[in-house]
Amino acid sequence: MAQNKNIPSNNPLVKRHKKVAKELAELLHDLGYGTLFPPSKVMSEKAQIKWGTRKTRIVQQAVEFGLKVPQKLVDEVNPPPEPNPPTPPEDTSKAPF
């Protein structure tokens, strides 16, 4: 028998997409999205750092695959650029240098 390499379940990209979708669903549930009560976990500092890097990786991959990610979560991972601060009005009567 010949192996079918075009079966969607054997495609590495499809497998990766499914894995990222599953991880994103678990992440959203752990963060309290779609639940009645907010999460109540107490983590050590080391666990918080590990959790933060995992969250960042999952959100970036989910955005890359085009999955629906709450905007608040995307902004936590990739904050929007800060607008330029306002500058005081210039006095045009002075020489520039």
mmCIF file of N, CA, C and O in Angstrom:
data_model
loop_
_atom_site.group_PDB
_atom_site.id
_atom_site.type_symbol
_atom_site.label_atom_id
_atom_site.label_comp_id
_atom_site.label_asym_id
_atom_site.label_seq_id
_atom_site.Cartn_x
_atom_site.Cartn_y
_atom_site.Cartn_z
ATOM 1 N N MET A 1 0.823 -1.181 0.000
ATOM 2 C CA MET A 1 0.000 0.000 0.000
ATOM 3 C C MET A 1 0.874 1.254 0.000
ATOM 4 O O MET A 1 1.870 1.319 0.691
ATOM 5 N N ALA A 2 0.453 2.204 -0.743
ATOM 6 C CA ALA A 2 1.159 3.475 -0.807
ATOM 7 C C ALA A 2 0.602 4.411 0.261
ATOM 8 O O ALA A 2 -0.594 4.434 0.517
ATOM 9 N N GLN A 3 1.489 5.176 0.871
ATOM 10 C CA GLN A 3 1.045 6.133 1.878
ATOM 11 C C GLN A 3 0.506 7.383 1.194
ATOM 12 O O GLN A 3 1.078 7.865 0.230
ATOM 13 N N ASN A 4 -0.589 7.873 1.707
ATOM 14 C CA ASN A 4 -1.159 9.121 1.190
ATOM 15 C C ASN A 4 -0.563 10.283 1.977
ATOM 16 O O ASN A 4 -0.840 10.459 3.145
ATOM 17 N N LYS A 5 0.261 11.055 1.319
ATOM 18 C CA LYS A 5 0.893 12.189 1.989
ATOM 19 C C LYS A 5 0.017 13.436 1.948
ATOM 20 O O LYS A 5 0.317 14.412 2.595
ATOM 21 N N ASN A 6 -1.060 13.399 1.183
ATOM 22 C CA ASN A 6 -1.910 14.577 1.064
ATOM 23 C C ASN A 6 -3.099 14.532 2.008
ATOM 24 O O ASN A 6 -4.009 15.337 1.878
ATOM 25 N N ILE A 7 -3.123 13.614 2.942
ATOM 26 C CA ILE A 7 -4.200 13.568 3.921
ATOM 27 C C ILE A 7 -4.031 14.772 4.839
ATOM 28 O O ILE A 7 -2.935 14.995 5.381
ATOM 29 N N PRO A 8 -5.083 15.575 5.023
ATOM 30 C CA PRO A 8 -4.943 16.792 5.828
ATOM 31 C C PRO A 8 -4.425 16.531 7.239
ATOM 32 O O PRO A 8 -3.679 17.334 7.781
ATOM 33 N N SER A 9 -4.794 15.421 7.846
ATOM 34 C CA SER A 9 -4.351 15.171 9.219
ATOM 35 C C SER A 9 -2.859 14.870 9.293
ATOM 36 O O SER A 9 -2.257 14.949 10.356
ATOM 37 N N ASN A 10 -2.240 14.494 8.178
ATOM 38 C CA ASN A 10 -0.805 14.230 8.175
ATOM 39 C C ASN A 10 0.010 15.467 7.819
ATOM 40 O O ASN A 10 1.232 15.440 7.936
ATOM 41 N N ASN A 11 -0.642 16.526 7.396
ATOM 42 C CA ASN A 11 0.044 17.756 7.026
ATOM 43 C C ASN A 11 0.565 18.428 8.301
ATOM 44 O O ASN A 11 -0.202 18.705 9.224
ATOM 45 N N PRO A 12 1.872 18.705 8.390
ATOM 46 C CA PRO A 12 2.418 19.317 9.612
ATOM 47 C C PRO A 12 1.808 20.675 9.934
ATOM 48 O O PRO A 12 1.652 21.030 11.102
ATOM 49 N N LEU A 13 1.444 21.434 8.912
ATOM 50 C CA LEU A 13 0.850 22.752 9.154
ATOM 51 C C LEU A 13 -0.532 22.608 9.797
ATOM 52 O O LEU A 13 -0.884 23.366 10.707
ATOM 53 N N VAL A 14 -1.300 21.621 9.356
ATOM 54 C CA VAL A 14 -2.624 21.385 9.938
ATOM 55 C C VAL A 14 -2.476 20.909 11.379
ATOM 56 O O VAL A 14 -3.213 21.341 12.267
ATOM 57 N N LYS A 15 -1.509 20.032 11.621
ATOM 58 C CA LYS A 15 -1.267 19.547 12.981
ATOM 59 C C LYS A 15 -0.883 20.710 13.898
ATOM 60 O O LYS A 15 -1.368 20.812 15.029
ATOM 61 N N ARG A 16 -0.025 21.590 13.408
ATOM 62 C CA ARG A 16 0.416 22.737 14.203
ATOM 63 C C ARG A 16 -0.745 23.686 14.488
ATOM 64 O O ARG A 16 -0.891 24.215 15.581
ATOM 65 N N HIS A 17 -1.592 23.895 13.467
ATOM 66 C CA HIS A 17 -2.761 24.772 13.618
ATOM 67 C C HIS A 17 -3.685 24.225 14.705
ATOM 68 O O HIS A 17 -4.172 24.970 15.561
ATOM 69 N N LYS A 18 -3.932 22.915 14.683
ATOM 70 C CA LYS A 18 -4.798 22.297 15.685
ATOM 71 C C LYS A 18 -4.191 22.427 17.082
ATOM 72 O O LYS A 18 -4.908 22.701 18.046
ATOM 73 N N LYS A 19 -2.888 22.226 17.187
ATOM 74 C CA LYS A 19 -2.222 22.309 18.486
ATOM 75 C C LYS A 19 -2.296 23.721 19.041
ATOM 76 O O LYS A 19 -2.591 23.920 20.225
ATOM 77 N N VAL A 20 -2.045 24.712 18.189
ATOM 78 C CA VAL A 20 -2.101 26.112 18.637
ATOM 79 C C VAL A 20 -3.529 26.485 19.030
ATOM 80 O O VAL A 20 -3.747 27.179 20.030
ATOM 81 N N ALA A 21 -4.522 26.019 18.264
ATOM 82 C CA ALA A 21 -5.920 26.309 18.593
ATOM 83 C C ALA A 21 -6.288 25.705 19.951
ATOM 84 O O ALA A 21 -6.978 26.340 20.762
ATOM 85 N N LYS A 22 -5.819 24.491 20.207
ATOM 86 C CA LYS A 22 -6.100 23.837 21.491
ATOM 87 C C LYS A 22 -5.416 24.576 22.639
ATOM 88 O O LYS A 22 -6.027 24.814 23.682
ATOM 89 N N GLU A 23 -4.145 24.964 22.451
ATOM 90 C CA GLU A 23 -3.421 25.700 23.480
ATOM 91 C C GLU A 23 -4.067 27.053 23.746
ATOM 92 O O GLU A 23 -4.140 27.498 24.893
ATOM 93 N N LEU A 24 -4.546 27.713 22.681
ATOM 94 C CA LEU A 24 -5.212 29.008 22.850
ATOM 95 C C LEU A 24 -6.506 28.843 23.636
ATOM 96 O O LEU A 24 -6.809 29.655 24.516
ATOM 97 N N ALA A 25 -7.273 27.799 23.339
ATOM 98 C CA ALA A 25 -8.517 27.553 24.075
ATOM 99 C C ALA A 25 -8.225 27.324 25.556
ATOM 100 O O ALA A 25 -8.934 27.844 26.427
ATOM 101 N N GLU A 26 -7.182 26.549 25.864
ATOM 102 C CA GLU A 26 -6.802 26.307 27.255
ATOM 103 C C GLU A 26 -6.347 27.603 27.921
ATOM 104 O O GLU A 26 -6.695 27.866 29.075
ATOM 105 N N LEU A 27 -5.571 28.407 27.201
ATOM 106 C CA LEU A 27 -5.084 29.676 27.738
ATOM 107 C C LEU A 27 -6.248 30.611 28.048
ATOM 108 O O LEU A 27 -6.299 31.225 29.127
ATOM 109 N N LEU A 28 -7.190 30.732 27.116
ATOM 110 C CA LEU A 28 -8.334 31.620 27.338
ATOM 111 C C LEU A 28 -9.154 31.152 28.531
ATOM 112 O O LEU A 28 -9.640 31.959 29.326
ATOM 113 N N HIS A 29 -9.315 29.838 28.672
ATOM 114 C CA HIS A 29 -10.068 29.308 29.814
ATOM 115 C C HIS A 29 -9.327 29.603 31.114
ATOM 116 O O HIS A 29 -9.943 29.992 32.115
ATOM 117 N N ASP A 30 -8.009 29.421 31.119
ATOM 118 C CA ASP A 30 -7.211 29.692 32.321
ATOM 119 C C ASP A 30 -7.240 31.167 32.704
ATOM 120 O O ASP A 30 -7.139 31.500 33.883
ATOM 121 N N LEU A 31 -7.365 32.043 31.709
ATOM 122 C CA LEU A 31 -7.424 33.482 31.981
ATOM 123 C C LEU A 31 -8.823 33.950 32.359
ATOM 124 O O LEU A 31 -9.020 35.108 32.712
ATOM 125 N N GLY A 32 -9.811 33.071 32.242
ATOM 126 C CA GLY A 32 -11.162 33.412 32.656
ATOM 127 C C GLY A 32 -12.092 33.800 31.537
ATOM 128 O O GLY A 32 -13.232 34.190 31.784
ATOM 129 N N TYR A 33 -11.663 33.695 30.278
ATOM 130 C CA TYR A 33 -12.541 33.990 29.152
ATOM 131 C C TYR A 33 -13.533 32.845 28.990
ATOM 132 O O TYR A 33 -13.152 31.685 28.962
ATOM 133 N N GLY A 34 -14.811 33.180 28.906
ATOM 134 C CA GLY A 34 -15.838 32.168 28.720
ATOM 135 C C GLY A 34 -16.211 31.436 29.997
ATOM 136 O O GLY A 34 -16.889 30.427 29.954
ATOM 137 N N THR A 35 -15.773 31.926 31.144
ATOM 138 C CA THR A 35 -16.130 31.315 32.418
ATOM 139 C C THR A 35 -16.916 32.315 33.238
ATOM 140 O O THR A 35 -16.867 33.523 32.996
ATOM 141 N N LEU A 36 -17.628 31.810 34.200
ATOM 142 C CA LEU A 36 -18.478 32.662 35.017
ATOM 143 C C LEU A 36 -17.679 33.434 36.057
ATOM 144 O O LEU A 36 -17.962 34.590 36.347
ATOM 145 N N PHE A 37 -16.666 32.785 36.614
ATOM 146 C CA PHE A 37 -15.882 33.410 37.671
ATOM 147 C C PHE A 37 -14.451 33.630 37.198
ATOM 148 O O PHE A 37 -13.919 32.823 36.442
ATOM 149 N N PRO A 38 -13.808 34.692 37.667
ATOM 150 C CA PRO A 38 -12.404 34.924 37.275
ATOM 151 C C PRO A 38 -11.503 33.861 37.901
ATOM 152 O O PRO A 38 -11.831 33.285 38.934
ATOM 153 N N PRO A 39 -10.362 33.609 37.293
ATOM 154 C CA PRO A 39 -9.453 32.600 37.843
ATOM 155 C C PRO A 39 -8.851 33.068 39.166
ATOM 156 O O PRO A 39 -8.665 34.256 39.388
ATOM 157 N N SER A 40 -8.581 32.122 40.036
ATOM 158 C CA SER A 40 -7.982 32.473 41.325
ATOM 159 C C SER A 40 -6.812 31.525 41.579
ATOM 160 O O SER A 40 -6.937 30.525 42.256
ATOM 161 N N LYS A 41 -5.688 31.861 40.982
ATOM 162 C CA LYS A 41 -4.487 31.066 41.170
ATOM 163 C C LYS A 41 -3.416 31.935 41.795
ATOM 164 O O LYS A 41 -3.263 33.099 41.451
ATOM 165 N N VAL A 42 -2.660 31.336 42.689
ATOM 166 C CA VAL A 42 -1.521 32.011 43.282
ATOM 167 C C VAL A 42 -0.286 31.293 42.761
ATOM 168 O O VAL A 42 -0.127 30.094 42.956
ATOM 169 N N MET A 43 0.578 32.050 42.055
ATOM 170 C CA MET A 43 1.766 31.443 41.465
ATOM 171 C C MET A 43 3.013 32.103 42.019
ATOM 172 O O MET A 43 2.993 33.292 42.374
ATOM 173 N N SER A 44 4.076 31.324 42.043
ATOM 174 C CA SER A 44 5.363 31.880 42.455
ATOM 175 C C SER A 44 5.890 32.782 41.342
ATOM 176 O O SER A 44 5.368 32.793 40.226
ATOM 177 N N GLU A 45 6.941 33.521 41.651
ATOM 178 C CA GLU A 45 7.507 34.445 40.662
ATOM 179 C C GLU A 45 8.059 33.679 39.454
ATOM 180 O O GLU A 45 7.876 34.094 38.313
ATOM 181 N N LYS A 46 8.696 32.551 39.714
ATOM 182 C CA LYS A 46 9.255 31.732 38.634
ATOM 183 C C LYS A 46 8.141 31.201 37.739
ATOM 184 O O LYS A 46 8.260 31.209 36.514
ATOM 185 N N ALA A 47 7.046 30.760 38.352
ATOM 186 C CA ALA A 47 5.914 30.241 37.586
ATOM 187 C C ALA A 47 5.260 31.354 36.766
ATOM 188 O O ALA A 47 4.798 31.120 35.648
ATOM 189 N N GLN A 48 5.217 32.580 37.312
ATOM 190 C CA GLN A 48 4.647 33.707 36.576
ATOM 191 C C GLN A 48 5.477 34.044 35.347
ATOM 192 O O GLN A 48 4.921 34.359 34.296
ATOM 193 N N ILE A 49 6.793 33.968 35.456
ATOM 194 C CA ILE A 49 7.664 34.240 34.314
ATOM 195 C C ILE A 49 7.458 33.181 33.238
ATOM 196 O O ILE A 49 7.322 33.491 32.051
ATOM 197 N N LYS A 50 7.395 31.922 33.666
ATOM 198 C CA LYS A 50 7.175 30.816 32.723
ATOM 199 C C LYS A 50 5.801 30.958 32.056
ATOM 200 O O LYS A 50 5.655 30.754 30.856
ATOM 201 N N TRP A 51 4.792 31.307 32.838
ATOM 202 C CA TRP A 51 3.439 31.492 32.323
ATOM 203 C C TRP A 51 3.409 32.646 31.316
ATOM 204 O O TRP A 51 2.756 32.566 30.278
ATOM 205 N N GLY A 52 4.125 33.726 31.599
ATOM 206 C CA GLY A 52 4.160 34.881 30.706
ATOM 207 C C GLY A 52 4.781 34.547 29.358
ATOM 208 O O GLY A 52 4.272 34.951 28.315
ATOM 209 N N THR A 53 5.884 33.794 29.370
ATOM 210 C CA THR A 53 6.511 33.424 28.094
ATOM 211 C C THR A 53 5.633 32.457 27.319
ATOM 212 O O THR A 53 5.534 32.548 26.101
ATOM 213 N N ARG A 54 4.961 31.557 28.012
ATOM 214 C CA ARG A 54 4.054 30.611 27.339
ATOM 215 C C ARG A 54 2.881 31.367 26.713
ATOM 216 O O ARG A 54 2.499 31.120 25.571
ATOM 217 N N LYS A 55 2.329 32.315 27.472
ATOM 218 C CA LYS A 55 1.201 33.108 26.971
ATOM 219 C C LYS A 55 1.611 33.901 25.743
ATOM 220 O O LYS A 55 0.889 33.938 24.742
ATOM 221 N N THR A 56 2.787 34.509 25.795
ATOM 222 C CA THR A 56 3.285 35.287 24.663
ATOM 223 C C THR A 56 3.434 34.414 23.427
ATOM 224 O O THR A 56 3.002 34.777 22.338
ATOM 225 N N ARG A 57 4.030 33.235 23.589
ATOM 226 C CA ARG A 57 4.252 32.330 22.462
ATOM 227 C C ARG A 57 2.931 31.885 21.849
ATOM 228 O O ARG A 57 2.751 31.920 20.634
ATOM 229 N N ILE A 58 1.979 31.504 22.693
ATOM 230 C CA ILE A 58 0.696 31.019 22.186
ATOM 231 C C ILE A 58 -0.053 32.119 21.446
ATOM 232 O O ILE A 58 -0.597 31.902 20.367
ATOM 233 N N VAL A 59 -0.079 33.325 22.017
ATOM 234 C CA VAL A 59 -0.813 34.434 21.387
ATOM 235 C C VAL A 59 -0.177 34.805 20.050
ATOM 236 O O VAL A 59 -0.874 35.021 19.055
ATOM 237 N N GLN A 60 1.152 34.870 19.997
ATOM 238 C CA GLN A 60 1.823 35.213 18.739
ATOM 239 C C GLN A 60 1.554 34.165 17.666
ATOM 240 O O GLN A 60 1.293 34.508 16.509
ATOM 241 N N GLN A 61 1.594 32.892 18.024
ATOM 242 C CA GLN A 61 1.324 31.838 17.051
ATOM 243 C C GLN A 61 -0.133 31.848 16.617
ATOM 244 O O GLN A 61 -0.440 31.622 15.445
ATOM 245 N N ALA A 62 -1.052 32.125 17.547
ATOM 246 C CA ALA A 62 -2.471 32.172 17.202
ATOM 247 C C ALA A 62 -2.757 33.320 16.240
ATOM 248 O O ALA A 62 -3.527 33.164 15.287
ATOM 249 N N VAL A 63 -2.134 34.460 16.457
ATOM 250 C CA VAL A 63 -2.305 35.594 15.546
ATOM 251 C C VAL A 63 -1.725 35.247 14.183
ATOM 252 O O VAL A 63 -2.305 35.567 13.141
ATOM 253 N N GLU A 64 -0.593 34.562 14.181
ATOM 254 C CA GLU A 64 0.045 34.152 12.928
ATOM 255 C C GLU A 64 -0.851 33.208 12.124
ATOM 256 O O GLU A 64 -0.919 33.304 10.901
ATOM 257 N N PHE A 65 -1.556 32.305 12.818
ATOM 258 C CA PHE A 65 -2.458 31.375 12.140
ATOM 259 C C PHE A 65 -3.819 31.989 11.835
ATOM 260 O O PHE A 65 -4.649 31.360 11.193
ATOM 261 N N GLY A 66 -4.079 33.194 12.318
ATOM 262 C CA GLY A 66 -5.345 33.864 12.024
ATOM 263 C C GLY A 66 -6.485 33.422 12.921
ATOM 264 O O GLY A 66 -7.652 33.566 12.551
ATOM 265 N N LEU A 67 -6.178 32.901 14.099
ATOM 266 C CA LEU A 67 -7.224 32.493 15.040
ATOM 267 C C LEU A 67 -7.770 33.731 15.755
ATOM 268 O O LEU A 67 -7.100 34.757 15.832
ATOM 269 N N LYS A 68 -8.986 33.613 16.267
ATOM 270 C CA LYS A 68 -9.597 34.732 16.983
ATOM 271 C C LYS A 68 -8.976 34.844 18.368
ATOM 272 O O LYS A 68 -9.103 33.946 19.190
ATOM 273 N N VAL A 69 -8.305 35.958 18.600
ATOM 274 C CA VAL A 69 -7.676 36.235 19.891
ATOM 275 C C VAL A 69 -8.250 37.560 20.389
ATOM 276 O O VAL A 69 -8.311 38.521 19.623
ATOM 277 N N PRO A 70 -8.694 37.619 21.652
ATOM 278 C CA PRO A 70 -9.206 38.888 22.166
ATOM 279 C C PRO A 70 -8.165 40.004 22.040
ATOM 280 O O PRO A 70 -6.978 39.788 22.289
ATOM 281 N N GLN A 71 -8.630 41.185 21.638
ATOM 282 C CA GLN A 71 -7.721 42.312 21.409
ATOM 283 C C GLN A 71 -6.961 42.685 22.672
ATOM 284 O O GLN A 71 -5.796 43.065 22.611
ATOM 285 N N LYS A 72 -7.604 42.558 23.824
ATOM 286 C CA LYS A 72 -6.942 42.881 25.081
ATOM 287 C C LYS A 72 -5.717 41.990 25.288
ATOM 288 O O LYS A 72 -4.673 42.452 25.728
ATOM 289 N N LEU A 73 -5.839 40.731 24.929
ATOM 290 C CA LEU A 73 -4.733 39.785 25.076
ATOM 291 C C LEU A 73 -3.619 40.084 24.076
ATOM 292 O O LEU A 73 -2.440 40.011 24.413
ATOM 293 N N VAL A 74 -3.995 40.456 22.861
ATOM 294 C CA VAL A 74 -2.999 40.820 21.845
ATOM 295 C C VAL A 74 -2.245 42.065 22.289
ATOM 296 O O VAL A 74 -1.022 42.150 22.139
ATOM 297 N N ASP A 75 -2.950 43.029 22.863
ATOM 298 C CA ASP A 75 -2.301 44.260 23.316
ATOM 299 C C ASP A 75 -1.371 44.011 24.504
ATOM 300 O O ASP A 75 -0.394 44.729 24.673
ATOM 301 N N GLU A 76 -1.672 43.007 25.331
ATOM 302 C CA GLU A 76 -0.777 42.669 26.439
ATOM 303 C C GLU A 76 0.537 42.110 25.910
ATOM 304 O O GLU A 76 1.602 42.410 26.430
ATOM 305 N N VAL A 77 0.447 41.283 24.884
ATOM 306 C CA VAL A 77 1.634 40.624 24.339
ATOM 307 C C VAL A 77 2.402 41.566 23.425
ATOM 308 O O VAL A 77 3.614 41.701 23.530
ATOM 309 N N ASN A 78 1.701 42.219 22.506
ATOM 310 C CA ASN A 78 2.314 43.172 21.569
ATOM 311 C C ASN A 78 1.664 44.532 21.787
ATOM 312 O O ASN A 78 0.705 44.866 21.101
ATOM 313 N N PRO A 79 2.179 45.309 22.726
ATOM 314 C CA PRO A 79 1.530 46.598 22.978
ATOM 315 C C PRO A 79 1.612 47.507 21.758
ATOM 316 O O PRO A 79 2.597 47.484 21.025
ATOM 317 N N PRO A 80 0.538 48.273 21.522
ATOM 318 C CA PRO A 80 0.575 49.189 20.382
ATOM 319 C C PRO A 80 1.640 50.252 20.610
ATOM 320 O O PRO A 80 1.971 50.579 21.751
ATOM 321 N N PRO A 81 2.204 50.786 19.540
ATOM 322 C CA PRO A 81 3.243 51.805 19.716
ATOM 323 C C PRO A 81 2.673 53.054 20.380
ATOM 324 O O PRO A 81 1.527 53.430 20.155
ATOM 325 N N GLU A 82 3.498 53.641 21.202
ATOM 326 C CA GLU A 82 3.094 54.862 21.901
ATOM 327 C C GLU A 82 3.047 56.023 20.908
ATOM 328 O O GLU A 82 3.944 56.169 20.081
ATOM 329 N N PRO A 83 2.028 56.853 20.980
ATOM 330 C CA PRO A 83 2.003 58.025 20.100
ATOM 331 C C PRO A 83 3.093 59.011 20.536
ATOM 332 O O PRO A 83 3.539 58.994 21.680
ATOM 333 N N ASN A 84 3.508 59.814 19.615
ATOM 334 C CA ASN A 84 4.521 60.815 19.933
ATOM 335 C C ASN A 84 3.983 61.773 20.983
ATOM 336 O O ASN A 84 2.829 62.205 20.904
ATOM 337 N N PRO A 85 4.811 62.131 21.958
ATOM 338 C CA PRO A 85 4.337 63.066 22.980
ATOM 339 C C PRO A 85 4.132 64.451 22.368
ATOM 340 O O PRO A 85 4.815 64.824 21.413
ATOM 341 N N PRO A 86 3.187 65.196 22.881
ATOM 342 C CA PRO A 86 2.972 66.541 22.333
ATOM 343 C C PRO A 86 4.183 67.427 22.616
ATOM 344 O O PRO A 86 4.829 67.313 23.650
ATOM 345 N N THR A 87 4.494 68.266 21.678
ATOM 346 C CA THR A 87 5.623 69.192 21.835
ATOM 347 C C THR A 87 5.078 70.582 22.084
ATOM 348 O O THR A 87 4.012 70.954 21.587
ATOM 349 N N PRO A 88 5.817 71.353 22.844
ATOM 350 C CA PRO A 88 5.340 72.717 23.089
ATOM 351 C C PRO A 88 5.407 73.522 21.793
ATOM 352 O O PRO A 88 6.227 73.249 20.911
ATOM 353 N N PRO A 89 4.541 74.512 21.658
ATOM 354 C CA PRO A 89 4.578 75.331 20.439
ATOM 355 C C PRO A 89 5.911 76.063 20.333
ATOM 356 O O PRO A 89 6.490 76.499 21.329
ATOM 357 N N GLU A 90 6.412 76.161 19.118
ATOM 358 C CA GLU A 90 7.698 76.820 18.895
ATOM 359 C C GLU A 90 7.496 78.319 18.733
ATOM 360 O O GLU A 90 6.497 78.778 18.200
ATOM 361 N N ASP A 91 8.489 79.042 19.181
ATOM 362 C CA ASP A 91 8.490 80.488 19.006
ATOM 363 C C ASP A 91 9.151 80.768 17.653
ATOM 364 O O ASP A 91 10.346 80.585 17.499
ATOM 365 N N THR A 92 8.380 81.199 16.695
ATOM 366 C CA THR A 92 8.916 81.418 15.332
ATOM 367 C C THR A 92 9.695 82.720 15.226
ATOM 368 O O THR A 92 10.357 82.940 14.221
ATOM 369 N N SER A 93 9.643 83.560 16.243
ATOM 370 C CA SER A 93 10.377 84.831 16.145
ATOM 371 C C SER A 93 11.861 84.626 16.432
ATOM 372 O O SER A 93 12.671 85.468 16.074
ATOM 373 N N LYS A 94 12.242 83.508 17.053
ATOM 374 C CA LYS A 94 13.651 83.264 17.362
ATOM 375 C C LYS A 94 14.334 82.600 16.178
ATOM 376 O O LYS A 94 13.694 81.903 15.388
ATOM 377 N N ALA A 95 15.621 82.746 16.105
ATOM 378 C CA ALA A 95 16.419 82.037 15.083
ATOM 379 C C ALA A 95 16.499 80.569 15.499
ATOM 380 O O ALA A 95 16.545 80.261 16.700
ATOM 381 N N PRO A 96 16.535 79.653 14.529
ATOM 382 C CA PRO A 96 16.538 78.237 14.891
ATOM 383 C C PRO A 96 17.778 77.786 15.643
ATOM 384 O O PRO A 96 17.742 76.806 16.372
ATOM 385 N N PHE A 97 18.921 78.451 15.449
ATOM 386 C CA PHE A 97 20.142 78.015 16.127
ATOM 387 C C PHE A 97 20.734 79.125 16.916
ATOM 388 O O PHE A 97 20.831 80.221 16.681
#
